[in-house]
CSV table of C-alpha atoms in Angstrom, one decimal:
chain,number,residue,atom,x,y,z
A,26,MET,CA,68.0,132.3,17.8
A,27,THR,CA,67.0,128.6,18.3
A,28,THR,CA,67.1,125.8,15.7
A,29,GLY,CA,64.7,122.9,16.1
A,30,GLY,CA,64.0,123.8,19.7
A,31,PHE,CA,67.8,123.4,20.7
A,32,ASP,CA,69.3,126.4,22.4
A,33,PRO,CA,73.2,126.2,22.1
A,34,ASN,CA,73.6,128.6,25.0
A,35,GLN,CA,71.7,126.4,27.2
A,36,GLY,CA,73.8,123.3,26.0
A,37,GLN,CA,76.9,125.3,26.7
A,38,GLN,CA,75.7,126.0,30.2
A,39,GLN,CA,74.7,122.4,30.8
A,40,PHE,CA,77.8,120.6,29.4
A,41,GLY,CA,80.6,123.2,29.1
A,42,GLY,CA,79.7,125.8,31.6
A,43,GLN,CA,78.3,125.4,35.0
A,44,GLN,CA,77.9,121.6,35.2
A,45,TYR,CA,80.9,120.1,33.4
A,46,GLY,CA,83.1,122.9,32.1
A,47,GLN,CA,83.4,124.8,35.3
A,48,PRO,CA,82.9,122.8,38.5
A,49,HIS,CA,80.5,124.4,40.9
A,50,TYR,CA,79.8,123.0,44.4
A,51,ASN,CA,76.7,123.5,46.3
A,52,GLY,CA,76.4,123.6,50.0
A,53,ALA,CA,76.8,119.7,50.3
A,54,GLY,CA,79.8,119.9,48.0
A,55,GLN,CA,81.5,122.5,50.0
A,56,GLN,CA,80.9,120.4,53.1
A,57,TYR,CA,82.6,117.3,51.7
A,58,GLY,CA,85.2,119.2,49.8
A,59,GLN,CA,86.4,121.7,52.3
A,60,GLN,CA,85.3,120.5,55.6
A,61,GLN,CA,86.1,116.8,55.4
A,62,TYR,CA,89.1,116.8,53.1
A,63,GLY,CA,90.4,120.2,54.0
A,64,GLN,CA,90.0,120.0,57.8
A,65,GLN,CA,90.6,116.4,58.2
A,66,PHE,CA,93.6,116.0,55.9
A,67,GLY,CA,94.9,119.5,55.5
A,68,ALA,CA,94.8,120.6,59.1
A,69,PRO,CA,95.7,118.9,62.3
A,70,PRO,CA,92.8,116.6,63.5
A,71,GLN,CA,90.8,117.7,66.4
A,72,PHE,CA,89.8,115.1,69.1
A,73,ASP,CA,87.0,115.4,71.6
A,74,SER,CA,89.2,113.8,74.2
A,75,ALA,CA,92.3,115.7,73.5
A,76,GLN,CA,92.5,116.8,77.1
A,77,GLN,CA,93.3,113.2,78.0
A,78,PHE,CA,96.5,113.2,75.9
A,79,ASP,CA,97.7,116.8,76.3
A,80,SER,CA,100.8,117.9,78.2
A,81,ALA,CA,98.9,118.5,81.4
A,82,GLN,CA,99.0,114.8,82.2
A,83,PHE,CA,102.1,113.6,80.5
A,84,GLY,CA,104.3,116.5,80.6
A,85,THR,CA,103.8,118.0,84.1
A,86,GLN,CA,102.4,115.3,86.3
A,87,PRO,CA,105.0,113.0,88.1
A,88,PHE,CA,105.4,109.4,86.9
A,89,ALA,CA,103.9,106.9,89.4
A,90,PRO,CA,105.9,103.7,89.5
A,91,PRO,CA,103.9,100.4,89.2
A,92,ASP,CA,102.6,98.7,92.4
A,93,PHE,CA,103.9,95.1,92.7
A,94,GLY,CA,101.8,94.4,95.7
A,95,PHE,CA,104.3,94.9,98.5
A,96,ASN,CA,105.9,97.7,100.4
A,97,PRO,CA,109.6,97.5,100.2
A,98,SER,CA,110.1,99.7,103.4
A,99,ARG,CA,108.0,97.3,105.6
A,100,PRO,CA,110.2,95.8,108.3
A,101,GLY,CA,110.6,92.1,108.5
A,102,GLU,CA,108.8,90.5,111.5
A,103,LEU,CA,110.5,88.3,114.0
A,104,LEU,CA,109.0,84.9,113.1
A,105,PRO,CA,109.8,85.0,109.3
A,106,ARG,CA,113.2,86.0,110.3
A,107,LEU,CA,113.7,83.1,112.7
A,108,GLY,CA,112.3,80.7,109.9
A,109,ALA,CA,114.9,82.1,107.5
A,110,ARG,CA,117.6,81.4,110.0
A,111,VAL,CA,116.4,77.9,110.4
A,112,ILE,CA,116.5,77.3,106.6
A,113,ASP,CA,120.0,78.9,106.3
A,114,GLY,CA,121.2,77.0,109.3
A,115,LEU,CA,120.2,73.6,107.7
A,116,ILE,CA,121.9,74.7,104.4
A,117,VAL,CA,125.1,75.4,106.2
A,118,GLY,CA,125.0,72.9,109.1
A,119,ILE,CA,124.2,69.6,107.2
A,120,PRO,CA,127.3,69.8,104.9
A,121,THR,CA,129.6,70.9,107.8
A,122,ALA,CA,128.3,68.2,110.0
A,123,VAL,CA,129.1,65.5,107.4
A,124,VAL,CA,132.6,67.0,106.9
A,125,THR,CA,133.0,67.1,110.7
A,126,ILE,CA,132.1,63.3,111.0
A,127,VAL,CA,134.5,62.4,108.3
A,128,ILE,CA,137.4,64.5,109.9
A,129,SER,CA,136.6,62.8,113.2
A,130,LEU,CA,136.9,59.3,111.8
A,131,VAL,CA,140.2,60.2,110.2
A,132,LEU,CA,141.9,62.4,112.8
A,133,GLY,CA,140.1,61.4,116.0
A,134,THR,CA,137.3,62.9,118.0
A,135,PHE,CA,139.3,65.8,119.5
A,136,LEU,CA,140.8,67.1,116.2
A,137,GLY,CA,137.5,66.4,114.5
A,138,SER,CA,135.7,68.6,117.1
A,139,VAL,CA,138.3,71.4,116.7
A,140,PHE,CA,138.3,71.4,112.9
A,141,GLY,CA,134.5,71.0,112.7
A,142,ALA,CA,133.8,74.0,114.9
A,143,ILE,CA,136.3,76.2,112.9
A,144,LEU,CA,134.8,74.9,109.6
A,145,THR,CA,131.3,75.6,110.8
A,146,ALA,CA,132.1,79.2,111.9
A,147,ALA,CA,133.9,80.0,108.6
A,148,ALA,CA,131.1,78.4,106.5
A,149,ALA,CA,128.3,80.2,108.3
A,150,VAL,CA,129.9,83.7,108.3
A,151,GLY,CA,131.1,83.1,104.6
A,152,TYR,CA,127.5,82.1,103.6
A,153,PHE,CA,125.8,85.0,105.1
A,154,VAL,CA,128.3,87.7,104.3
A,155,PHE,CA,128.7,86.7,100.6
A,156,LEU,CA,124.9,86.4,99.8
A,157,GLU,CA,124.0,89.5,101.8
A,158,THR,CA,126.6,91.7,100.2
A,159,THR,CA,126.0,90.4,96.7
A,160,ARG,CA,122.2,89.6,96.6
A,161,GLY,CA,120.8,91.2,99.8
A,162,GLN,CA,119.2,87.9,100.8
A,163,THR,CA,120.2,84.4,101.8
A,164,VAL,CA,118.3,81.4,100.5
A,165,GLY,CA,116.2,81.4,103.6
A,166,LYS,CA,115.3,85.1,103.3
A,167,GLN,CA,114.5,84.7,99.7
A,168,VAL,CA,112.1,81.9,100.4
A,169,LEU,CA,110.3,83.9,103.1
A,170,GLY,CA,110.3,87.2,101.2
A,171,LEU,CA,112.9,89.1,103.2
A,172,ARG,CA,116.1,91.0,102.4
A,173,VAL,CA,118.8,92.9,104.2
A,174,GLU,CA,119.6,96.6,103.7
A,175,GLY,CA,122.4,98.8,104.7
A,176,PRO,CA,121.8,101.7,107.0
A,177,ASN,CA,121.3,104.0,103.9
A,178,GLY,CA,119.5,101.5,101.8
A,179,GLY,CA,121.0,99.3,99.2
A,180,LEU,CA,123.2,96.3,100.0
A,181,PRO,CA,125.2,96.1,103.3
A,182,THR,CA,128.9,96.2,103.1
A,183,GLN,CA,131.1,93.3,104.1
A,184,GLN,CA,132.0,94.9,107.4
A,185,GLN,CA,128.3,95.5,108.3
A,186,SER,CA,127.3,92.0,107.3
A,187,LEU,CA,130.3,90.5,109.2
A,188,THR,CA,129.3,92.4,112.3
A,189,ARG,CA,125.6,91.4,112.2
A,190,ASN,CA,126.4,87.7,111.7
A,191,GLY,CA,129.3,87.6,114.1
A,192,PHE,CA,127.4,85.8,116.7
A,193,TYR,CA,127.5,82.8,114.5
A,194,VAL,CA,131.1,82.4,115.3
A,195,VAL,CA,130.4,82.2,119.0
A,196,ALA,CA,127.7,79.7,118.5
A,197,ALA,CA,129.8,77.6,116.2
A,198,LEU,CA,132.7,77.4,118.7
A,199,GLY,CA,130.4,75.5,120.9
A,200,GLY,CA,131.8,72.5,119.3
A,201,PHE,CA,135.2,73.0,120.8
A,202,PRO,CA,136.2,70.6,123.5
A,203,PHE,CA,136.3,71.8,127.2
A,204,LEU,CA,135.3,75.4,126.4
A,205,GLY,CA,132.5,74.4,124.1
A,206,PHE,CA,129.8,74.6,126.7
A,207,LEU,CA,130.8,78.3,127.5
A,208,PHE,CA,130.8,79.3,123.8
A,209,GLY,CA,127.5,77.5,123.3
A,210,LEU,CA,125.9,79.2,126.3
A,211,LEU,CA,127.2,82.6,124.9
A,212,GLY,CA,125.6,81.8,121.6
A,213,VAL,CA,122.3,81.0,123.1
A,214,VAL,CA,122.4,84.2,125.1
A,215,ALA,CA,123.2,86.3,122.0
A,216,ALA,CA,120.3,84.7,120.1
A,217,ILE,CA,117.9,85.5,122.9
A,218,VAL,CA,119.1,89.1,123.0
A,219,ILE,CA,118.7,89.6,119.3
A,220,ALA,CA,115.3,88.1,119.3
A,221,VAL,CA,114.1,90.2,122.2
A,222,THR,CA,115.4,93.4,120.6
A,223,ILE,CA,113.9,92.6,117.2
A,224,ASN,CA,110.5,92.1,118.8
A,225,GLY,CA,110.8,95.3,120.9
A,226,SER,CA,111.9,97.6,118.0
A,227,PRO,CA,109.3,99.5,116.0
A,228,THR,CA,111.7,99.1,113.0
A,229,LYS,CA,112.4,95.4,113.9
A,230,GLN,CA,116.1,96.1,114.2
A,231,GLY,CA,117.9,93.8,116.6
A,232,LYS,CA,121.0,94.3,118.7
A,233,HIS,CA,123.1,92.9,115.9
A,234,ASP,CA,121.7,95.4,113.4
A,235,GLU,CA,122.5,98.2,115.8
A,236,LEU,CA,126.0,97.1,116.2
A,237,ALA,CA,126.4,96.9,112.5
A,238,GLY,CA,125.6,100.6,112.1
A,239,GLY,CA,121.8,100.3,111.6
A,240,THR,CA,121.2,97.5,109.1
A,241,ARG,CA,117.7,96.3,108.8
A,242,VAL,CA,115.7,93.4,107.3
A,243,VAL,CA,112.7,94.4,105.3
A,244,GLN,CA,109.9,92.5,103.5
A,245,GLY,CA,109.8,92.5,99.7
């Protein structure tokens, strides 16, 4: 029965029943209520590009080290190595020459020559052995992008570095009186042999590297 054209059942359906009392979602409501909020926040998100981040690329493939623009196993060429020796020779030779001159002025030419030769030999060997065994490169090699490695890689030992730089002792003793010419000649011959063997070796290892057990100079 209706009063004044108003149907209470209809009002209950509009206000208390379907529309406001008991929520009802149509197809659009279900799409936003279930798919967007349910799937996006209730379930793990799905990515179209998930294959780029799965374990196939990060879990199983080996890690590739970054490329810094050089090949550390590339052997050092002859000319850069000679240039490094010249730089190192100046670093060692200039201070020892000054000390030798001072000693000669104080003790005389003969004693100055003897002490100068010994000092030059000790300074040269100490310079090369210390830097090669602690840093793998002298100042000259660092400037020209070279370094010394042991036979199995890594830094050379003191014995290996001493052996490969031993010809400096012979060359430095060229400052001795009387016998200096002979030592100087032997030093020149040793330098020529080392240069020829470096140039003829596919791995650029000189005779001094061979005597040291297989040390090598590489770029990088």
